[in-house]
Amino acid sequence: MELSFLYNVNVRRASATICVWAVFVFLLQNSGIVFSDSNYLIGLGSYDITGPAADVNMMGYANTEQVASGVHFRLRARTFIVAEPKGNRVAFVNLDACMASQLVTIKVIERLKARYGGLYTEKNVAISGIHTHAGPGGYLQYVVYIVTSLGFVHQSFDVIVDGIEKSIVQAHENLRSGSIFVNKGELLDAGVNRSPSGYLNNPAAERSKYKYDVDKEMTLLKFVDDQWGPVGSFNWFATHGTSMSRTNVLISGDNKGAAARFMEDWFAQKGVGSIFSNVLEDDAIPRRVSNIIPSIHDNHHELLELASSFQSLPGRPVPRTMSVARRVRGDLRQADKPQFVSAFCQSNCGDVSPNILGAFCIDTGLPCDFNHSTCGGKNELCYGRGPGYPDEFESTRIIGERQFRKAVDLFSKASEQIKGKIDYRHAYIDLSQLQVKMSKEKGGSTVVKTCPAAMGFAFAAGTTDGPGAFDFKQGDDKGNPFWKLVGGLLKTPNKEQIDCQHPKPILLDTGEMKEPYDWAPSILPVQIIQVGQLVILSVPGEFTTMAGRRLRDAVKTVLTGSKVFNNNAYVVIAGLTNTYSQYVTTFEEYEVQRYEGASTLYGPHTLSAYIQEFKKLASALISDQSVEPGPQPPDLLGKQISLLPPVVMDSTPLGVNFGDVSSDVPHNSTFKRGGMVTVTFWTACPRNDLMTEGTFALVEVLQGKDTWFPAYDDDDFCLRFKWSRPSKLSSRSQATIEWRIPQYATPGVYRIRHFGASKTLFGAIRHFTGSSSAFVVNT
């Protein structure tokens, strides 16, 4: 039965492929689009970096109670490599992670050098985070960023390093002749300014040059393989990864991770023949199940009778490879065709929130105070609302879908071909003591300097995306004696540091705190990547809207008129790249000391320092000159401290197996599209096996009378894997799998599977699976 089914599937696939290519050739000949000869080698790759789905604090909100307890959908590293056939090459990696990590970057480059020699180095590899606040933390090397995760988490670190390396290796091995196209356009409804009072402190003449107080432009690259056609797209757009709130405990790529999945699934469903369509159908989120799955049962009674013959199966041991083999995407993908990779990269998102309805007081429902984002003087009552309020999953879907729709539009219409050389410049700078030459308004110049890192009082107030606690508030340029005393117990800033950081009142003097090792970075990378007329500015932090505009304009001024670009340069900012050093505001925004200004570590002249150093890189780029490499950043891996307790062992109640169903679907049950199916299993801690490129949860659909086919897994937006234990010290745990049945789900008989791994008292890892009773999905 199964072999016959697969044979028919392959025949249909082959026939469909021939038809699609016939349509494709016809469209090429009649579309009016001119495809010139390819001038690059292009390769794309993607790999799972999901990390531990239990016990680990999430990175972003610094909320000690936000501890991972399941998976909303999986995280990935996505890479593109562009190479001249006999010249330079660059690799850009987009991470479904809060930010890049200096230590991760160091170790990835070490591995690449060991594998490829000098082909990939810190100079031509960029690693950028999308800024989701729903990924496991503990993978950065500086103390201040790993306090809430109880120090360094090796599992978080290792899976990211491994995933980046494997995605780059994939892209390298996929290098083939191809072309790149660029397009850009406005996306108006996916971000608002969460610190408008700070933005308004910028000069009125400067603000008048822009229509909006956040950047609304998305820039997209479309990669086209000479043989296979389109194989991927990367775009840059500024909006925070905070659609999921500070109380969410499910691992999630937030809105940008969702958009990437939607677009990859859209392409898999639509195929090559649909890429010229400028209109997306109303059912915005593409289906995951292939169209080859037939609906063979029309009689509801027949379906119920069939479902009743499949009761829940007791948990049983399985090989580790079982969870990988049953994944949906791997089951449906053609082995000889490059995987379509779509990445939604972060830009200058510092003051841009996806919670576009505005910020309101949770006690009164009234708008928060404009200048301080407080409610009755309390910051913890002021929250931003997403478009799906009060459902954060719906807000994530909507903001992700809007980015996805705009990307599809730009992708479908992209016709300007990228041409020109591949090049790059990279340097390390010590931003704790950098001298910056500044022009005076009335002529001449003066020299200022940056400061050792320090956090202001408003940092502890948080933002409207995730408020802080106690009596902190945004816009505080004074501080208070009590918290100054508390901060001083760790390190009391000297007068020079206080004067340098002015008007920031220093809460934590992190740049001068060295025990047990460095609390904050001082040596940071600056990097420019050129791909033809596209220039990527890799910045190690979160630039605000106006700070990003000033940096882009400064670099454009250097590039404009050069024979390299001929006044035709696309300049994008890749935020949170290679390292993380918090925020960068304009001088005027810094004076206001909202959250972003208080989190601008190196003082009021931080932005000017970046502009100075990036102009140097841009000048070297167009004049074909080298740059000084600068001081090397520290490798602190050997000094890391981890206080996260290990998994000691897992257990179940007497007479219960791992994988047994604890709470099943009702007998002879039927669910409608849009309904929720919930099943609970006895399980073990997800830290025992991260199921990398595998799955904890699976929905299967029945084919014929005895063949189960994978339909949805924990990489799907509609399926949630929730893990819980009765108490922190309990060795027992349960997995609740929730499937919100999509409106496009094929009617039929379904069941839910769970995969896991238990740990014995002696340290042995044993994999298991279990399944629910079958049920019917009907229209």
Short mmCIF file of N, CA, C and O in Angstrom, two decimals, residues 78-164:
data_model
loop_
_atom_site.label_atom_id
_atom_site.label_comp_id
_atom_site.label_asym_id
_atom_site.label_seq_id
_atom_site.Cartn_x
_atom_site.Cartn_y
_atom_site.Cartn_z
N ARG A 78 19.81 30.82 8.57
CA ARG A 78 19.68 30.85 7.11
C ARG A 78 20.84 31.65 6.53
O ARG A 78 21.13 32.75 6.99
N THR A 79 21.47 31.10 5.49
CA THR A 79 22.70 31.68 4.94
C THR A 79 22.61 31.87 3.44
O THR A 79 22.06 31.02 2.74
N PHE A 80 23.15 33.01 2.96
CA PHE A 80 23.44 33.09 1.53
C PHE A 80 24.93 33.37 1.35
O PHE A 80 25.56 34.06 2.15
N ILE A 81 25.49 32.77 0.32
CA ILE A 81 26.87 33.03 -0.09
C ILE A 81 26.83 33.52 -1.53
O ILE A 81 26.14 32.94 -2.37
N VAL A 82 27.54 34.59 -1.79
CA VAL A 82 27.70 35.10 -3.15
C VAL A 82 29.19 35.19 -3.44
O VAL A 82 29.96 35.73 -2.64
N ALA A 83 29.60 34.63 -4.57
CA ALA A 83 31.02 34.59 -4.91
C ALA A 83 31.23 34.98 -6.37
O ALA A 83 30.42 34.64 -7.23
N GLU A 84 32.31 35.70 -6.60
CA GLU A 84 32.78 35.87 -7.96
C GLU A 84 33.45 34.56 -8.38
O GLU A 84 34.14 33.93 -7.56
N PRO A 85 33.27 34.12 -9.62
CA PRO A 85 33.82 32.81 -10.02
C PRO A 85 35.31 32.65 -9.72
O PRO A 85 35.75 31.58 -9.33
N LYS A 86 36.06 33.73 -9.83
CA LYS A 86 37.50 33.64 -9.55
C LYS A 86 37.94 34.80 -8.67
O LYS A 86 39.03 35.34 -8.85
N GLY A 87 37.07 35.18 -7.73
CA GLY A 87 37.41 36.34 -6.91
C GLY A 87 36.86 36.25 -5.50
O GLY A 87 36.83 35.18 -4.89
N ASN A 88 36.39 37.38 -5.00
CA ASN A 88 35.93 37.47 -3.63
C ASN A 88 34.60 36.76 -3.41
O ASN A 88 33.85 36.48 -4.36
N ARG A 89 34.30 36.52 -2.17
CA ARG A 89 33.01 35.96 -1.79
C ARG A 89 32.61 36.52 -0.43
O ARG A 89 33.46 36.95 0.36
N VAL A 90 31.30 36.50 -0.15
CA VAL A 90 30.79 36.91 1.15
C VAL A 90 29.72 35.92 1.59
O VAL A 90 29.05 35.29 0.76
N ALA A 91 29.57 35.78 2.91
CA ALA A 91 28.53 34.93 3.48
C ALA A 91 27.75 35.77 4.49
O ALA A 91 28.35 36.42 5.36
N PHE A 92 26.44 35.74 4.37
CA PHE A 92 25.57 36.45 5.31
C PHE A 92 24.64 35.43 5.96
O PHE A 92 23.94 34.69 5.27
N VAL A 93 24.65 35.40 7.30
CA VAL A 93 23.84 34.44 8.06
C VAL A 93 22.79 35.20 8.84
O VAL A 93 23.10 36.14 9.58
N ASN A 94 21.53 34.78 8.69
CA ASN A 94 20.44 35.36 9.46
C ASN A 94 19.97 34.35 10.50
O ASN A 94 19.60 33.23 10.17
N LEU A 95 20.00 34.75 11.78
CA LEU A 95 19.67 33.85 12.87
C LEU A 95 18.29 34.14 13.44
O LEU A 95 17.96 35.30 13.72
N ASP A 96 17.49 33.08 13.64
CA ASP A 96 16.29 33.21 14.45
C ASP A 96 16.72 33.20 15.91
O ASP A 96 16.48 32.25 16.67
N ALA A 97 17.38 34.27 16.31
CA ALA A 97 17.88 34.41 17.68
C ALA A 97 17.78 35.88 18.04
O ALA A 97 17.61 36.75 17.17
N CYS A 98 17.90 36.17 19.33
CA CYS A 98 17.73 37.56 19.76
C CYS A 98 18.79 38.47 19.13
O CYS A 98 18.49 39.57 18.71
N MET A 99 19.99 37.99 19.08
CA MET A 99 21.08 38.78 18.51
C MET A 99 22.27 37.88 18.23
O MET A 99 22.30 36.72 18.65
N ALA A 100 23.25 38.41 17.52
CA ALA A 100 24.51 37.69 17.35
C ALA A 100 25.28 37.74 18.66
O ALA A 100 25.01 38.56 19.55
N SER A 101 26.25 36.85 18.79
CA SER A 101 27.08 36.76 19.98
C SER A 101 28.54 36.79 19.54
O SER A 101 28.93 36.10 18.60
N GLN A 102 29.34 37.60 20.23
CA GLN A 102 30.75 37.69 19.88
C GLN A 102 31.45 36.34 19.99
O GLN A 102 32.22 35.94 19.11
N LEU A 103 31.12 35.59 21.04
CA LEU A 103 31.75 34.30 21.24
C LEU A 103 31.29 33.29 20.18
O LEU A 103 32.09 32.50 19.67
N VAL A 104 30.01 33.33 19.82
CA VAL A 104 29.51 32.47 18.74
C VAL A 104 30.26 32.78 17.45
O VAL A 104 30.71 31.87 16.74
N THR A 105 30.39 34.06 17.14
CA THR A 105 31.09 34.46 15.91
C THR A 105 32.52 33.97 15.91
O THR A 105 33.02 33.43 14.91
N ILE A 106 33.21 34.13 17.03
CA ILE A 106 34.61 33.68 17.13
C ILE A 106 34.72 32.19 16.85
O ILE A 106 35.59 31.74 16.08
N LYS A 107 33.85 31.40 17.46
CA LYS A 107 33.94 29.94 17.32
C LYS A 107 33.50 29.47 15.94
O LYS A 107 34.05 28.50 15.41
N VAL A 108 32.52 30.13 15.34
CA VAL A 108 32.12 29.78 13.98
C VAL A 108 33.27 30.03 13.01
O VAL A 108 33.59 29.19 12.15
N ILE A 109 33.93 31.18 13.15
CA ILE A 109 35.05 31.51 12.27
C ILE A 109 36.19 30.53 12.46
O ILE A 109 36.84 30.10 11.48
N GLU A 110 36.45 30.11 13.69
CA GLU A 110 37.49 29.11 13.93
C GLU A 110 37.17 27.82 13.18
O GLU A 110 38.05 27.21 12.56
N ARG A 111 35.91 27.39 13.23
CA ARG A 111 35.53 26.16 12.54
C ARG A 111 35.65 26.31 11.02
O ARG A 111 36.10 25.39 10.32
N LEU A 112 35.25 27.47 10.51
CA LEU A 112 35.32 27.68 9.07
C LEU A 112 36.76 27.71 8.58
O LEU A 112 37.08 27.19 7.51
N LYS A 113 37.63 28.30 9.36
CA LYS A 113 39.04 28.35 8.99
C LYS A 113 39.64 26.94 9.01
O LYS A 113 40.46 26.59 8.15
N ALA A 114 39.22 26.13 9.98
CA ALA A 114 39.71 24.76 10.04
C ALA A 114 39.22 23.94 8.85
O ALA A 114 39.91 23.05 8.35
N ARG A 115 38.03 24.26 8.36
CA ARG A 115 37.42 23.51 7.27
C ARG A 115 37.85 24.03 5.91
O ARG A 115 38.11 23.24 4.98
N TYR A 116 37.91 25.35 5.74
CA TYR A 116 38.12 25.94 4.41
C TYR A 116 39.38 26.79 4.30
O TYR A 116 39.58 27.45 3.27
N GLY A 117 40.21 26.82 5.32
CA GLY A 117 41.38 27.68 5.27
C GLY A 117 40.96 29.14 5.40
O GLY A 117 40.16 29.50 6.26
N GLY A 118 41.47 29.99 4.52
CA GLY A 118 41.16 31.42 4.59
C GLY A 118 39.99 31.85 3.73
O GLY A 118 39.82 33.04 3.47
N LEU A 119 39.17 30.90 3.30
CA LEU A 119 38.06 31.23 2.40
C LEU A 119 36.99 32.05 3.10
O LEU A 119 36.41 32.97 2.51
N TYR A 120 36.70 31.71 4.36
CA TYR A 120 35.70 32.43 5.14
C TYR A 120 36.33 32.88 6.45
O TYR A 120 36.80 32.05 7.24
N THR A 121 36.33 34.19 6.69
CA THR A 121 36.93 34.76 7.89
C THR A 121 35.97 35.77 8.49
O THR A 121 34.87 36.00 7.97
N GLU A 122 36.40 36.40 9.59
CA GLU A 122 35.56 37.45 10.20
C GLU A 122 35.37 38.63 9.27
O GLU A 122 34.44 39.42 9.44
N LYS A 123 36.22 38.74 8.25
CA LYS A 123 36.11 39.88 7.33
C LYS A 123 34.93 39.74 6.36
O LYS A 123 34.28 40.74 6.03
N ASN A 124 34.69 38.53 5.88
CA ASN A 124 33.67 38.37 4.83
C ASN A 124 32.46 37.54 5.26
O ASN A 124 31.65 37.15 4.44
N VAL A 125 32.36 37.24 6.57
CA VAL A 125 31.20 36.53 7.10
C VAL A 125 30.47 37.45 8.07
O VAL A 125 31.09 38.00 8.99
N ALA A 126 29.18 37.62 7.86
CA ALA A 126 28.34 38.41 8.76
C ALA A 126 27.28 37.51 9.37
O ALA A 126 26.64 36.74 8.66
N ILE A 127 27.09 37.61 10.68
CA ILE A 127 26.10 36.79 11.40
C ILE A 127 25.16 37.74 12.13
O ILE A 127 25.57 38.47 13.04
N SER A 128 23.89 37.73 11.74
CA SER A 128 22.93 38.74 12.19
C SER A 128 21.72 38.09 12.85
O SER A 128 21.20 37.08 12.36
N GLY A 129 21.22 38.67 13.95
CA GLY A 129 20.05 38.13 14.65
C GLY A 129 18.79 38.89 14.29
O GLY A 129 18.82 40.10 14.04
N ILE A 130 17.64 38.18 14.30
CA ILE A 130 16.36 38.84 13.97
C ILE A 130 15.76 39.55 15.17
O ILE A 130 14.80 40.30 15.04
N HIS A 131 16.26 39.31 16.36
CA HIS A 131 15.84 39.95 17.61
C HIS A 131 14.54 39.39 18.19
O HIS A 131 13.79 40.12 18.83
N THR A 132 14.28 38.12 17.95
CA THR A 132 13.19 37.50 18.67
C THR A 132 13.52 37.49 20.16
O THR A 132 14.65 37.24 20.56
N HIS A 133 12.51 37.75 20.98
CA HIS A 133 12.68 37.70 22.43
C HIS A 133 12.13 36.38 22.98
O HIS A 133 11.79 36.30 24.16
N ALA A 134 12.04 35.38 22.14
CA ALA A 134 11.46 34.10 22.53
C ALA A 134 12.39 32.94 22.19
O ALA A 134 11.94 31.87 21.79
N GLY A 135 13.69 33.16 22.33
CA GLY A 135 14.66 32.10 22.12
C GLY A 135 15.48 31.88 23.37
O GLY A 135 15.63 32.79 24.20
N PRO A 136 16.01 30.68 23.57
CA PRO A 136 16.80 30.40 24.77
C PRO A 136 18.04 31.29 24.86
O PRO A 136 18.70 31.56 23.85
N GLY A 137 18.34 31.76 26.06
CA GLY A 137 19.50 32.61 26.28
C GLY A 137 20.71 31.82 26.72
O GLY A 137 20.77 30.60 26.62
N GLY A 138 21.71 32.56 27.24
CA GLY A 138 22.90 31.93 27.78
C GLY A 138 24.00 31.68 26.80
O GLY A 138 24.95 30.96 27.11
N TYR A 139 23.94 32.26 25.59
CA TYR A 139 24.94 31.97 24.57
C TYR A 139 25.87 33.16 24.30
O TYR A 139 26.75 33.07 23.44
N LEU A 140 25.71 34.27 25.02
CA LEU A 140 26.63 35.40 24.91
C LEU A 140 27.70 35.28 25.98
O LEU A 140 27.51 34.59 26.98
N GLN A 141 28.81 35.98 25.81
CA GLN A 141 29.94 35.74 26.71
C GLN A 141 30.09 36.79 27.81
O GLN A 141 30.90 36.59 28.71
N TYR A 142 29.34 37.87 27.77
CA TYR A 142 29.50 38.92 28.77
C TYR A 142 28.47 38.77 29.89
O TYR A 142 27.31 38.44 29.65
N VAL A 143 28.88 39.05 31.11
CA VAL A 143 28.08 38.73 32.30
C VAL A 143 26.69 39.34 32.26
O VAL A 143 25.71 38.67 32.58
N VAL A 144 26.59 40.60 31.86
CA VAL A 144 25.31 41.29 31.96
C VAL A 144 24.23 40.64 31.10
O VAL A 144 23.04 40.76 31.39
N TYR A 145 24.62 39.90 30.04
CA TYR A 145 23.65 39.30 29.14
C TYR A 145 23.29 37.86 29.50
O TYR A 145 22.46 37.24 28.83
N ILE A 146 23.92 37.33 30.56
CA ILE A 146 23.63 35.94 30.93
C ILE A 146 23.28 35.81 32.41
O ILE A 146 23.21 34.69 32.92
N VAL A 147 23.02 36.92 33.07
CA VAL A 147 22.66 36.87 34.48
C VAL A 147 21.34 36.13 34.67
O VAL A 147 21.23 35.24 35.52
N THR A 148 20.33 36.48 33.88
CA THR A 148 19.00 35.87 34.08
C THR A 148 18.95 34.42 33.65
O THR A 148 18.05 33.68 34.05
N SER A 149 19.90 33.98 32.82
CA SER A 149 19.93 32.56 32.40
C SER A 149 20.79 31.72 33.32
O SER A 149 21.13 30.59 32.98
N LEU A 150 21.14 32.28 34.50
CA LEU A 150 21.99 31.57 35.46
C LEU A 150 23.35 31.24 34.87
O LEU A 150 23.92 30.17 35.07
N GLY A 151 23.87 32.19 34.10
CA GLY A 151 25.18 32.03 33.50
C GLY A 151 25.11 31.44 32.10
O GLY A 151 24.08 31.45 31.43
N PHE A 152 26.24 30.93 31.69
CA PHE A 152 26.40 30.40 30.34
C PHE A 152 25.65 29.08 30.20
O PHE A 152 25.68 28.23 31.10
N VAL A 153 24.96 28.90 29.05
CA VAL A 153 24.22 27.66 28.79
C VAL A 153 24.85 27.00 27.57
O VAL A 153 24.66 27.45 26.43
N HIS A 154 25.60 25.93 27.79
CA HIS A 154 26.35 25.30 26.70
C HIS A 154 25.43 24.76 25.61
O HIS A 154 25.78 24.80 24.42
N GLN A 155 24.26 24.25 25.97
CA GLN A 155 23.35 23.74 24.95
C GLN A 155 22.90 24.85 24.01
O GLN A 155 22.86 24.67 22.79
N SER A 156 22.54 26.01 24.57
CA SER A 156 22.14 27.15 23.73
C SER A 156 23.27 27.54 22.79
O SER A 156 23.06 27.77 21.59
N PHE A 157 24.47 27.64 23.34
CA PHE A 157 25.64 28.05 22.57
C PHE A 157 25.98 27.03 21.49
O PHE A 157 26.16 27.38 20.31
N ASP A 158 26.05 25.76 21.86
CA ASP A 158 26.49 24.73 20.92
C ASP A 158 25.55 24.58 19.74
O ASP A 158 26.00 24.42 18.60
N VAL A 159 24.23 24.61 19.99
CA VAL A 159 23.30 24.39 18.89
C VAL A 159 23.34 25.56 17.90
O VAL A 159 23.17 25.36 16.69
N ILE A 160 23.61 26.77 18.39
CA ILE A 160 23.71 27.91 17.48
C ILE A 160 24.99 27.84 16.65
O ILE A 160 24.97 28.05 15.43
N VAL A 161 26.11 27.55 17.32
CA VAL A 161 27.38 27.42 16.58
C VAL A 161 27.29 26.31 15.54
O VAL A 161 27.67 26.49 14.38
N ASP A 162 26.76 25.16 15.95
CA ASP A 162 26.62 24.04 15.01
C ASP A 162 25.71 24.40 13.84
O ASP A 162 26.01 24.10 12.68
N GLY A 163 24.58 25.04 14.16
CA GLY A 163 23.61 25.37 13.11
C GLY A 163 24.13 26.38 12.12
O GLY A 163 23.90 26.26 10.91
N ILE A 164 24.87 27.38 12.61
CA ILE A 164 25.46 28.37 11.70
C ILE A 164 26.47 27.69 10.78
O ILE A 164 26.47 27.90 9.56
#
